[in-house]
Amino acid sequence: MKLKAKALVVSVIAFGLMSGCSASFDEAKDEALVAVEETFKETPKDTNNKNDDIKFYLPFGFEVEEETPNNIILKNGSKTYILFYNLQEEPKSEVVLNATLQQKNYDITERFQQDDKLSYVLVNKSNDEENEVVVGIGGVKITSEVKTSSLKSEAETMMRIVKSVKANK
């Protein structure tokens, strides 16, 4: 009987620790939105990659996997990101945002404005641990599947990439 009681106590403590250590979606969302807005207001990173149409910044570990017209597939380890760009749209344009919103209902739709730029974050909660995240400015957006526990850092990195995109002249 003592063994069962000890096992029960250990199980309760372990469950409490596990549930206390994982970030709730609401906490992760709030932290991510603050981080994205702060990154949006920062000076863009210097570009370190380019294709025929654009120049852009990629953080360490990211690489271009494939390019198609208006899309660049990025990889960072096992994670995949889709960078979309429409050079016909200005940084204040809502065309790409509105087209994206018509495709599905998002649990979070947040917009930020600075000068003549419109930034947005869209999150569709797939389950307790996974989310589809879209971060964009005007005619440029990046999309990826993101764990709730890394929502802040992933969304912040995604904004850094989007903010750096410039048309080749």
mmCIF file of N, CA and C in Angstrom, residues 26-159:
data_model
loop_
_atom_site.group_PDB
_atom_site.id
_atom_site.type_symbol
_atom_site.label_atom_id
_atom_site.label_comp_id
_atom_site.label_asym_id
_atom_site.label_seq_id
_atom_site.Cartn_x
_atom_site.Cartn_y
_atom_site.Cartn_z
ATOM 1 N N ASP A 26 -2.223 31.558 -23.964
ATOM 2 C CA ASP A 26 -2.460 32.991 -23.736
ATOM 3 C C ASP A 26 -1.185 33.720 -23.330
ATOM 4 N N GLU A 27 -0.393 33.113 -22.447
ATOM 5 C CA GLU A 27 0.877 33.730 -22.042
ATOM 6 C C GLU A 27 1.831 33.828 -23.223
ATOM 7 N N ALA A 28 1.948 32.741 -23.972
ATOM 8 C CA ALA A 28 2.852 32.713 -25.123
ATOM 9 C C ALA A 28 2.415 33.729 -26.171
ATOM 10 N N LYS A 29 1.119 33.828 -26.400
ATOM 11 C CA LYS A 29 0.584 34.775 -27.378
ATOM 12 C C LYS A 29 0.904 36.201 -26.976
ATOM 13 N N ASP A 30 0.662 36.539 -25.721
ATOM 14 C CA ASP A 30 0.928 37.902 -25.243
ATOM 15 C C ASP A 30 2.403 38.263 -25.389
ATOM 16 N N GLU A 31 3.283 37.350 -25.006
ATOM 17 C CA GLU A 31 4.727 37.594 -25.123
ATOM 18 C C GLU A 31 5.136 37.731 -26.589
ATOM 19 N N ALA A 32 4.559 36.907 -27.448
ATOM 20 C CA ALA A 32 4.893 36.952 -28.878
ATOM 21 C C ALA A 32 4.458 38.270 -29.502
ATOM 22 N N LEU A 33 3.272 38.741 -29.159
ATOM 23 C CA LEU A 33 2.779 39.994 -29.747
ATOM 24 C C LEU A 33 3.641 41.178 -29.333
ATOM 25 N N VAL A 34 4.065 41.207 -28.083
ATOM 26 C CA VAL A 34 4.957 42.280 -27.617
ATOM 27 C C VAL A 34 6.289 42.207 -28.366
ATOM 28 N N ALA A 35 6.847 41.011 -28.483
ATOM 29 C CA ALA A 35 8.140 40.835 -29.164
ATOM 30 C C ALA A 35 8.055 41.230 -30.634
ATOM 31 N N VAL A 36 6.968 40.854 -31.303
ATOM 32 C CA VAL A 36 6.809 41.192 -32.720
ATOM 33 C C VAL A 36 6.674 42.696 -32.900
ATOM 34 N N GLU A 37 5.893 43.336 -32.050
ATOM 35 C CA GLU A 37 5.726 44.789 -32.171
ATOM 36 C C GLU A 37 7.054 45.509 -31.937
ATOM 37 N N GLU A 38 7.817 45.082 -30.944
ATOM 38 C CA GLU A 38 9.123 45.695 -30.679
ATOM 39 C C GLU A 38 10.073 45.484 -31.860
ATOM 40 N N THR A 39 10.083 44.290 -32.422
ATOM 41 C CA THR A 39 10.947 43.991 -33.566
ATOM 42 C C THR A 39 10.521 44.805 -34.785
ATOM 43 N N PHE A 40 9.229 44.978 -34.969
ATOM 44 C CA PHE A 40 8.696 45.783 -36.070
ATOM 45 C C PHE A 40 9.203 47.218 -35.992
ATOM 46 N N LYS A 41 9.373 47.735 -34.788
ATOM 47 C CA LYS A 41 9.807 49.122 -34.597
ATOM 48 C C LYS A 41 11.324 49.287 -34.700
ATOM 49 N N GLU A 42 12.065 48.182 -34.677
ATOM 50 C CA GLU A 42 13.530 48.243 -34.754
ATOM 51 C C GLU A 42 13.997 48.544 -36.179
ATOM 52 N N THR A 43 15.259 48.925 -36.291
ATOM 53 C CA THR A 43 15.895 49.081 -37.599
ATOM 54 C C THR A 43 16.042 47.693 -38.221
ATOM 55 N N PRO A 44 15.745 47.550 -39.520
ATOM 56 C CA PRO A 44 15.867 46.226 -40.144
ATOM 57 C C PRO A 44 17.306 45.709 -40.116
ATOM 58 N N LYS A 45 17.445 44.404 -40.051
ATOM 59 C CA LYS A 45 18.763 43.766 -40.127
ATOM 60 C C LYS A 45 19.321 43.954 -41.536
ATOM 61 N N ASP A 46 20.644 43.990 -41.644
ATOM 62 C CA ASP A 46 21.281 44.052 -42.956
ATOM 63 C C ASP A 46 20.990 42.762 -43.719
ATOM 64 N N THR A 47 20.754 42.897 -45.009
ATOM 65 C CA THR A 47 20.455 41.718 -45.815
ATOM 66 C C THR A 47 21.720 40.881 -46.018
ATOM 67 N N ASN A 48 21.525 39.567 -46.102
ATOM 68 C CA ASN A 48 22.651 38.660 -46.334
ATOM 69 C C ASN A 48 22.311 37.575 -47.361
ATOM 70 N N ASN A 49 21.145 37.721 -48.023
ATOM 71 C CA ASN A 49 20.710 36.795 -49.062
ATOM 72 C C ASN A 49 19.966 37.568 -50.127
ATOM 73 N N LYS A 50 19.894 36.993 -51.323
ATOM 74 C CA LYS A 50 19.112 37.645 -52.374
ATOM 75 C C LYS A 50 18.725 36.629 -53.437
ATOM 76 N N ASN A 51 17.700 36.993 -54.199
ATOM 77 C CA ASN A 51 17.351 36.248 -55.404
ATOM 78 C C ASN A 51 17.183 37.274 -56.519
ATOM 79 N N ASP A 52 16.528 36.927 -57.604
ATOM 80 C CA ASP A 52 16.381 37.865 -58.719
ATOM 81 C C ASP A 52 15.542 39.085 -58.353
ATOM 82 N N ASP A 53 14.626 38.939 -57.391
ATOM 83 C CA ASP A 53 13.671 40.000 -57.069
ATOM 84 C C ASP A 53 13.974 40.786 -55.800
ATOM 85 N N ILE A 54 14.429 40.088 -54.763
ATOM 86 C CA ILE A 54 14.557 40.728 -53.448
ATOM 87 C C ILE A 54 15.888 40.409 -52.773
ATOM 88 N N LYS A 55 16.205 41.250 -51.775
ATOM 89 C CA LYS A 55 17.297 40.997 -50.828
ATOM 90 C C LYS A 55 16.622 40.802 -49.474
ATOM 91 N N PHE A 56 17.214 39.976 -48.627
ATOM 92 C CA PHE A 56 16.600 39.728 -47.327
ATOM 93 C C PHE A 56 17.632 39.170 -46.355
ATOM 94 N N TYR A 57 17.303 39.267 -45.074
ATOM 95 C CA TYR A 57 18.153 38.773 -43.990
ATOM 96 C C TYR A 57 17.693 37.377 -43.587
ATOM 97 N N LEU A 58 18.647 36.477 -43.416
ATOM 98 C CA LEU A 58 18.366 35.169 -42.831
ATOM 99 C C LEU A 58 19.231 34.983 -41.601
ATOM 100 N N PRO A 59 18.616 34.650 -40.471
ATOM 101 C CA PRO A 59 19.386 34.383 -39.254
ATOM 102 C C PRO A 59 20.268 33.143 -39.421
ATOM 103 N N PHE A 60 21.237 32.999 -38.538
ATOM 104 C CA PHE A 60 22.134 31.846 -38.528
ATOM 105 C C PHE A 60 21.308 30.562 -38.498
ATOM 106 N N GLY A 61 21.683 29.599 -39.303
ATOM 107 C CA GLY A 61 20.997 28.310 -39.330
ATOM 108 C C GLY A 61 19.929 28.211 -40.404
ATOM 109 N N PHE A 62 19.457 29.340 -40.905
ATOM 110 C CA PHE A 62 18.441 29.340 -41.956
ATOM 111 C C PHE A 62 19.115 29.189 -43.315
ATOM 112 N N GLU A 63 18.443 28.489 -44.215
ATOM 113 C CA GLU A 63 18.945 28.386 -45.580
ATOM 114 C C GLU A 63 17.777 28.333 -46.558
ATOM 115 N N VAL A 64 18.044 28.758 -47.777
ATOM 116 C CA VAL A 64 17.040 28.711 -48.835
ATOM 117 C C VAL A 64 17.004 27.287 -49.371
ATOM 118 N N GLU A 65 15.816 26.680 -49.346
ATOM 119 C CA GLU A 65 15.670 25.321 -49.857
ATOM 120 C C GLU A 65 15.173 25.319 -51.301
ATOM 121 N N GLU A 66 14.241 26.231 -51.606
ATOM 122 C CA GLU A 66 13.643 26.245 -52.938
ATOM 123 C C GLU A 66 13.097 27.634 -53.219
ATOM 124 N N GLU A 67 13.094 28.007 -54.496
ATOM 125 C CA GLU A 67 12.524 29.290 -54.903
ATOM 126 C C GLU A 67 11.560 29.074 -56.052
ATOM 127 N N THR A 68 10.420 29.722 -55.966
ATOM 128 C CA THR A 68 9.455 29.782 -57.053
ATOM 129 C C THR A 68 9.056 31.243 -57.173
ATOM 130 N N PRO A 69 8.376 31.632 -58.245
ATOM 131 C CA PRO A 69 7.990 33.039 -58.338
ATOM 132 C C PRO A 69 7.198 33.486 -57.101
ATOM 133 N N ASN A 70 7.667 34.517 -56.455
ATOM 134 C CA ASN A 70 7.042 35.140 -55.286
ATOM 135 C C ASN A 70 7.104 34.323 -54.001
ATOM 136 N N ASN A 71 7.766 33.178 -53.991
ATOM 137 C CA ASN A 71 7.875 32.350 -52.790
ATOM 138 C C ASN A 71 9.296 31.838 -52.620
ATOM 139 N N ILE A 72 9.744 31.836 -51.389
ATOM 140 C CA ILE A 72 11.033 31.240 -51.050
ATOM 141 C C ILE A 72 10.784 30.289 -49.884
ATOM 142 N N ILE A 73 11.149 29.030 -50.061
ATOM 143 C CA ILE A 73 11.014 28.041 -48.997
ATOM 144 C C ILE A 73 12.314 28.066 -48.203
ATOM 145 N N LEU A 74 12.187 28.327 -46.913
ATOM 146 C CA LEU A 74 13.338 28.402 -46.015
ATOM 147 C C LEU A 74 13.329 27.209 -45.075
ATOM 148 N N LYS A 75 14.508 26.774 -44.678
ATOM 149 C CA LYS A 75 14.645 25.697 -43.696
ATOM 150 C C LYS A 75 15.561 26.157 -42.581
ATOM 151 N N ASN A 76 15.231 25.734 -41.380
ATOM 152 C CA ASN A 76 16.100 25.894 -40.222
ATOM 153 C C ASN A 76 16.011 24.574 -39.467
ATOM 154 N N GLY A 77 16.972 23.705 -39.707
ATOM 155 C CA GLY A 77 16.877 22.356 -39.157
ATOM 156 C C GLY A 77 15.715 21.639 -39.818
ATOM 157 N N SER A 78 14.805 21.117 -39.012
ATOM 158 C CA SER A 78 13.646 20.409 -39.560
ATOM 159 C C SER A 78 12.456 21.339 -39.805
ATOM 160 N N LYS A 79 12.570 22.594 -39.410
ATOM 161 C CA LYS A 79 11.459 23.549 -39.565
ATOM 162 C C LYS A 79 11.450 24.157 -40.958
ATOM 163 N N THR A 80 10.254 24.352 -41.492
ATOM 164 C CA THR A 80 10.072 24.948 -42.811
ATOM 165 C C THR A 80 9.301 26.251 -42.678
ATOM 166 N N TYR A 81 9.710 27.232 -43.450
ATOM 167 C CA TYR A 81 9.057 28.540 -43.491
ATOM 168 C C TYR A 81 8.794 28.880 -44.955
ATOM 169 N N ILE A 82 7.686 29.549 -45.227
ATOM 170 C CA ILE A 82 7.389 30.018 -46.577
ATOM 171 C C ILE A 82 7.399 31.539 -46.554
ATOM 172 N N LEU A 83 8.339 32.129 -47.281
ATOM 173 C CA LEU A 83 8.440 33.582 -47.405
ATOM 174 C C LEU A 83 7.786 33.974 -48.727
ATOM 175 N N PHE A 84 6.694 34.724 -48.651
ATOM 176 C CA PHE A 84 5.956 35.189 -49.826
ATOM 177 C C PHE A 84 6.182 36.681 -49.979
ATOM 178 N N TYR A 85 6.339 37.130 -51.218
ATOM 179 C CA TYR A 85 6.483 38.561 -51.456
ATOM 180 C C TYR A 85 5.737 38.963 -52.719
ATOM 181 N N ASN A 86 5.090 40.112 -52.652
ATOM 182 C CA ASN A 86 4.408 40.724 -53.785
ATOM 183 C C ASN A 86 4.944 42.143 -53.878
ATOM 184 N N LEU A 87 5.859 42.368 -54.794
ATOM 185 C CA LEU A 87 6.526 43.663 -54.905
ATOM 186 C C LEU A 87 5.606 44.767 -55.418
ATOM 187 N N GLN A 88 4.415 44.394 -55.890
ATOM 188 C CA GLN A 88 3.458 45.404 -56.346
ATOM 189 C C GLN A 88 2.781 46.103 -55.162
ATOM 190 N N GLU A 89 2.870 45.502 -53.990
ATOM 191 C CA GLU A 89 2.201 46.045 -52.803
ATOM 192 C C GLU A 89 3.175 46.831 -51.935
ATOM 193 N N GLU A 90 2.718 47.967 -51.477
ATOM 194 C CA GLU A 90 3.498 48.839 -50.603
ATOM 195 C C GLU A 90 3.504 48.277 -49.177
ATOM 196 N N PRO A 91 4.431 48.743 -48.329
ATOM 197 C CA PRO A 91 4.468 48.284 -46.933
ATOM 198 C C PRO A 91 3.203 48.614 -46.132
ATOM 199 N N LYS A 92 2.400 49.551 -46.598
ATOM 200 C CA LYS A 92 1.156 49.883 -45.882
ATOM 201 C C LYS A 92 -0.057 49.143 -46.454
ATOM 202 N N SER A 93 0.142 48.370 -47.515
ATOM 203 C CA SER A 93 -0.948 47.676 -48.198
ATOM 204 C C SER A 93 -1.582 46.603 -47.311
ATOM 205 N N GLU A 94 -2.892 46.433 -47.479
ATOM 206 C CA GLU A 94 -3.627 45.389 -46.769
ATOM 207 C C GLU A 94 -4.049 44.252 -47.695
ATOM 208 N N VAL A 95 -3.633 44.294 -48.955
ATOM 209 C CA VAL A 95 -4.075 43.305 -49.939
ATOM 210 C C VAL A 95 -3.676 41.886 -49.537
ATOM 211 N N VAL A 96 -2.414 41.659 -49.215
ATOM 212 C CA VAL A 96 -1.944 40.318 -48.843
ATOM 213 C C VAL A 96 -2.584 39.884 -47.525
ATOM 214 N N LEU A 97 -2.681 40.795 -46.577
ATOM 215 C CA LEU A 97 -3.340 40.490 -45.300
ATOM 216 C C LEU A 97 -4.782 40.057 -45.536
ATOM 217 N N ASN A 98 -5.537 40.841 -46.294
ATOM 218 C CA ASN A 98 -6.948 40.519 -46.530
ATOM 219 C C ASN A 98 -7.112 39.205 -47.290
ATOM 220 N N ALA A 99 -6.248 38.951 -48.263
ATOM 221 C CA ALA A 99 -6.306 37.681 -49.000
ATOM 222 C C ALA A 99 -6.025 36.503 -48.067
ATOM 223 N N THR A 100 -5.076 36.673 -47.165
ATOM 224 C CA THR A 100 -4.744 35.616 -46.203
ATOM 225 C C THR A 100 -5.906 35.377 -45.243
ATOM 226 N N LEU A 101 -6.540 36.455 -44.789
ATOM 227 C CA LEU A 101 -7.672 36.329 -43.864
ATOM 228 C C LEU A 101 -8.874 35.652 -44.520
ATOM 229 N N GLN A 102 -9.011 35.765 -45.835
ATOM 230 C CA GLN A 102 -10.124 35.118 -46.538
ATOM 231 C C GLN A 102 -9.937 33.609 -46.642
ATOM 232 N N GLN A 103 -8.709 33.137 -46.491
ATOM 233 C CA GLN A 103 -8.427 31.710 -46.633
ATOM 234 C C GLN A 103 -8.874 30.892 -45.426
ATOM 235 N N LYS A 104 -8.851 31.490 -44.240
ATOM 236 C CA LYS A 104 -9.282 30.770 -43.032
ATOM 237 C C LYS A 104 -9.525 31.752 -41.899
ATOM 238 N N ASN A 105 -10.179 31.269 -40.850
ATOM 239 C CA ASN A 105 -10.387 32.079 -39.650
ATOM 240 C C ASN A 105 -9.201 31.872 -38.721
ATOM 241 N N TYR A 106 -8.611 32.959 -38.292
ATOM 242 C CA TYR A 106 -7.469 32.898 -37.380
ATOM 243 C C TYR A 106 -7.930 33.207 -35.960
ATOM 244 N N ASP A 107 -7.313 32.537 -34.996
ATOM 245 C CA ASP A 107 -7.636 32.773 -33.588
ATOM 246 C C ASP A 107 -7.122 34.129 -33.128
ATOM 247 N N ILE A 108 -6.030 34.578 -33.722
ATOM 248 C CA ILE A 108 -5.453 35.881 -33.373
ATOM 249 C C ILE A 108 -5.190 36.639 -34.660
ATOM 250 N N THR A 109 -5.660 37.873 -34.708
ATOM 251 C CA THR A 109 -5.327 38.786 -35.807
ATOM 252 C C THR A 109 -4.940 40.106 -35.163
ATOM 253 N N GLU A 110 -3.674 40.392 -35.203
ATOM 254 C CA GLU A 110 -3.155 41.613 -34.559
ATOM 255 C C GLU A 110 -2.439 42.452 -35.605
ATOM 256 N N ARG A 111 -2.685 43.766 -35.580
ATOM 257 C CA ARG A 111 -2.049 44.693 -36.520
ATOM 258 C C ARG A 111 -1.265 45.743 -35.748
ATOM 259 N N PHE A 112 -0.151 46.164 -36.358
ATOM 260 C CA PHE A 112 0.659 47.248 -35.809
ATOM 261 C C PHE A 112 0.957 48.215 -36.942
ATOM 262 N N GLN A 113 0.961 49.508 -36.638
ATOM 263 C CA GLN A 113 1.294 50.507 -37.653
ATOM 264 C C GLN A 113 2.429 51.375 -37.160
ATOM 265 N N GLN A 114 3.301 51.729 -38.084
ATOM 266 C CA GLN A 114 4.378 52.666 -37.801
ATOM 267 C C GLN A 114 4.697 53.370 -39.107
ATOM 268 N N ASP A 115 4.676 54.691 -39.057
ATOM 269 C CA ASP A 115 4.900 55.489 -40.257
ATOM 270 C C ASP A 115 3.951 55.004 -41.354
ATOM 271 N N ASP A 116 4.490 54.626 -42.497
ATOM 272 C CA ASP A 116 3.658 54.143 -43.604
ATOM 273 C C ASP A 116 3.752 52.633 -43.763
ATOM 274 N N LYS A 117 3.837 51.912 -42.656
ATOM 275 C CA LYS A 117 3.947 50.456 -42.709
ATOM 276 C C LYS A 117 2.863 49.808 -41.859
ATOM 277 N N LEU A 118 2.277 48.747 -42.400
ATOM 278 C CA LEU A 118 1.296 47.948 -41.678
ATOM 279 C C LEU A 118 1.891 46.567 -41.443
ATOM 280 N N SER A 119 1.986 46.190 -40.191
ATOM 281 C CA SER A 119 2.498 44.878 -39.813
ATOM 282 C C SER A 119 1.348 44.072 -39.228
ATOM 283 N N TYR A 120 1.426 42.758 -39.374
ATOM 284 C CA TYR A 120 0.372 41.920 -38.814
ATOM 285 C C TYR A 120 0.918 40.578 -38.350
ATOM 286 N N VAL A 121 0.199 40.007 -37.396
ATOM 287 C CA VAL A 121 0.488 38.670 -36.880
ATOM 288 C C VAL A 121 -0.831 37.916 -36.873
ATOM 289 N N LEU A 122 -0.842 36.758 -37.487
ATOM 290 C CA LEU A 122 -2.015 35.892 -37.497
ATOM 291 C C LEU A 122 -1.611 34.558 -36.887
ATOM 292 N N VAL A 123 -2.438 34.051 -35.984
ATOM 293 C CA VAL A 123 -2.139 32.759 -35.367
ATOM 294 C C VAL A 123 -3.389 31.899 -35.420
ATOM 295 N N ASN A 124 -3.232 30.703 -35.937
ATOM 296 C CA ASN A 124 -4.301 29.719 -35.943
ATOM 297 C C ASN A 124 -3.842 28.568 -35.053
ATOM 298 N N LYS A 125 -4.514 28.398 -33.945
ATOM 299 C CA LYS A 125 -4.131 27.381 -32.963
ATOM 300 C C LYS A 125 -4.555 26.006 -33.478
ATOM 301 N N SER A 126 -3.588 25.201 -33.888
ATOM 302 C CA SER A 126 -3.877 23.857 -34.402
ATOM 303 C C SER A 126 -4.282 22.919 -33.268
ATOM 304 N N ASN A 127 -3.536 22.972 -32.177
ATOM 305 C CA ASN A 127 -3.836 22.212 -30.959
ATOM 306 C C ASN A 127 -3.113 22.908 -29.810
ATOM 307 N N ASP A 128 -3.043 22.289 -28.639
ATOM 308 C CA ASP A 128 -2.420 22.940 -27.484
ATOM 309 C C ASP A 128 -0.939 23.222 -27.682
ATOM 310 N N GLU A 129 -0.295 22.487 -28.581
ATOM 311 C CA GLU A 129 1.150 22.623 -28.731
ATOM 312 C C GLU A 129 1.593 23.210 -30.061
ATOM 313 N N GLU A 130 0.755 23.213 -31.081
ATOM 314 C CA GLU A 130 1.135 23.661 -32.425
ATOM 315 C C GLU A 130 0.225 24.776 -32.914
ATOM 316 N N ASN A 131 0.824 25.703 -33.664
ATOM 317 C CA ASN A 131 0.089 26.842 -34.203
ATOM 318 C C ASN A 131 0.612 27.174 -35.588
ATOM 319 N N GLU A 132 -0.286 27.598 -36.468
ATOM 320 C CA GLU A 132 0.148 28.166 -37.739
ATOM 321 C C GLU A 132 0.324 29.657 -37.491
ATOM 322 N N VAL A 133 1.496 30.184 -37.818
ATOM 323 C CA VAL A 133 1.791 31.595 -37.571
ATOM 324 C C VAL A 133 2.127 32.272 -38.893
ATOM 325 N N VAL A 134 1.516 33.439 -39.109
ATOM 326 C CA VAL A 134 1.800 34.274 -40.274
ATOM 327 C C VAL A 134 2.214 35.638 -39.745
ATOM 328 N N VAL A 135 3.359 36.122 -40.191
ATOM 329 C CA VAL A 135 3.843 37.450 -39.806
ATOM 330 C C VAL A 135 4.117 38.198 -41.098
ATOM 331 N N GLY A 136 3.613 39.438 -41.202
ATOM 332 C CA GLY A 136 3.807 40.158 -42.450
ATOM 333 C C GLY A 136 3.895 41.657 -42.298
ATOM 334 N N ILE A 137 4.383 42.277 -43.365
ATOM 335 C CA ILE A 137 4.380 43.733 -43.514
ATOM 336 C C ILE A 137 3.979 43.994 -44.960
ATOM 337 N N GLY A 138 2.842 44.649 -45.156
ATOM 338 C CA GLY A 138 2.388 44.970 -46.502
ATOM 339 C C GLY A 138 2.320 43.743 -47.382
ATOM 340 N N GLY A 139 3.079 43.750 -48.493
ATOM 341 C CA GLY A 139 3.051 42.662 -49.457
ATOM 342 C C GLY A 139 4.014 41.529 -49.185
ATOM 343 N N VAL A 140 4.595 41.468 -47.993
ATOM 344 C CA VAL A 140 5.548 40.410 -47.636
ATOM 345 C C VAL A 140 5.026 39.693 -46.400
ATOM 346 N N LYS A 141 5.048 38.358 -46.446
ATOM 347 C CA LYS A 141 4.639 37.586 -45.265
ATOM 348 C C LYS A 141 5.453 36.311 -45.189
ATOM 349 N N ILE A 142 5.534 35.778 -43.986
ATOM 350 C CA ILE A 142 6.207 34.496 -43.763
ATOM 351 C C ILE A 142 5.284 33.630 -42.915
ATOM 352 N N THR A 143 5.222 32.347 -43.243
ATOM 353 C CA THR A 143 4.312 31.412 -42.585
ATOM 354 C C THR A 143 5.091 30.192 -42.115
ATOM 355 N N SER A 144 4.725 29.682 -40.934
ATOM 356 C CA SER A 144 5.343 28.456 -40.428
ATOM 357 C C SER A 144 4.456 27.823 -39.365
ATOM 358 N N GLU A 145 4.697 26.552 -39.083
ATOM 359 C CA GLU A 145 4.088 25.858 -37.952
ATOM 360 C C GLU A 145 5.012 26.062 -36.759
ATOM 361 N N VAL A 146 4.450 26.524 -35.646
ATOM 362 C CA VAL A 146 5.261 26.915 -34.490
ATOM 363 C C VAL A 146 4.694 26.287 -33.223
ATOM 364 N N LYS A 147 5.580 25.755 -32.397
ATOM 365 C CA LYS A 147 5.150 25.232 -31.093
ATOM 366 C C LYS A 147 4.770 26.394 -30.185
ATOM 367 N N THR A 148 3.765 26.194 -29.367
ATOM 368 C CA THR A 148 3.333 27.233 -28.432
ATOM 369 C C THR A 148 4.484 27.662 -27.533
ATOM 370 N N SER A 149 5.308 26.722 -27.113
ATOM 371 C CA SER A 149 6.415 27.043 -26.204
ATOM 372 C C SER A 149 7.472 27.938 -26.847
ATOM 373 N N SER A 150 7.539 27.981 -28.176
ATOM 374 C CA SER A 150 8.526 28.837 -28.844
ATOM 375 C C SER A 150 7.869 29.926 -29.692
ATOM 376 N N LEU A 151 6.620 30.220 -29.402
ATOM 377 C CA LEU A 151 5.865 31.208 -30.178
ATOM 378 C C LEU A 151 6.547 32.573 -30.183
ATOM 379 N N LYS A 152 7.009 33.023 -29.034
ATOM 380 C CA LYS A 152 7.648 34.344 -28.943
ATOM 381 C C LYS A 152 8.894 34.418 -29.820
ATOM 382 N N SER A 153 9.827 33.498 -29.630
ATOM 383 C CA SER A 153 11.094 33.571 -30.370
ATOM 384 C C SER A 153 10.888 33.349 -31.862
ATOM 385 N N GLU A 154 10.001 32.443 -32.232
ATOM 386 C CA GLU A 154 9.744 32.179 -33.650
ATOM 387 C C GLU A 154 9.097 33.386 -34.326
ATOM 388 N N ALA A 155 8.082 33.962 -33.701
ATOM 389 C CA ALA A 155 7.393 35.115 -34.294
ATOM 390 C C ALA A 155 8.340 36.306 -34.413
ATOM 391 N N GLU A 156 9.185 36.487 -33.422
ATOM 392 C CA GLU A 156 10.174 37.568 -33.447
ATOM 393 C C GLU A 156 11.163 37.374 -34.608
ATOM 394 N N THR A 157 11.655 36.166 -34.781
ATOM 395 C CA THR A 157 12.567 35.853 -35.883
ATOM 396 C C THR A 157 11.877 36.050 -37.227
ATOM 397 N N MET A 158 10.635 35.616 -37.319
ATOM 398 C CA MET A 158 9.881 35.774 -38.560
ATOM 399 C C MET A 158 9.721 37.256 -38.909
ATOM 400 N N MET A 159 9.471 38.101 -37.912
ATOM 401 C CA MET A 159 9.358 39.539 -38.169
ATOM 402 C C MET A 159 10.696 40.114 -38.622
#
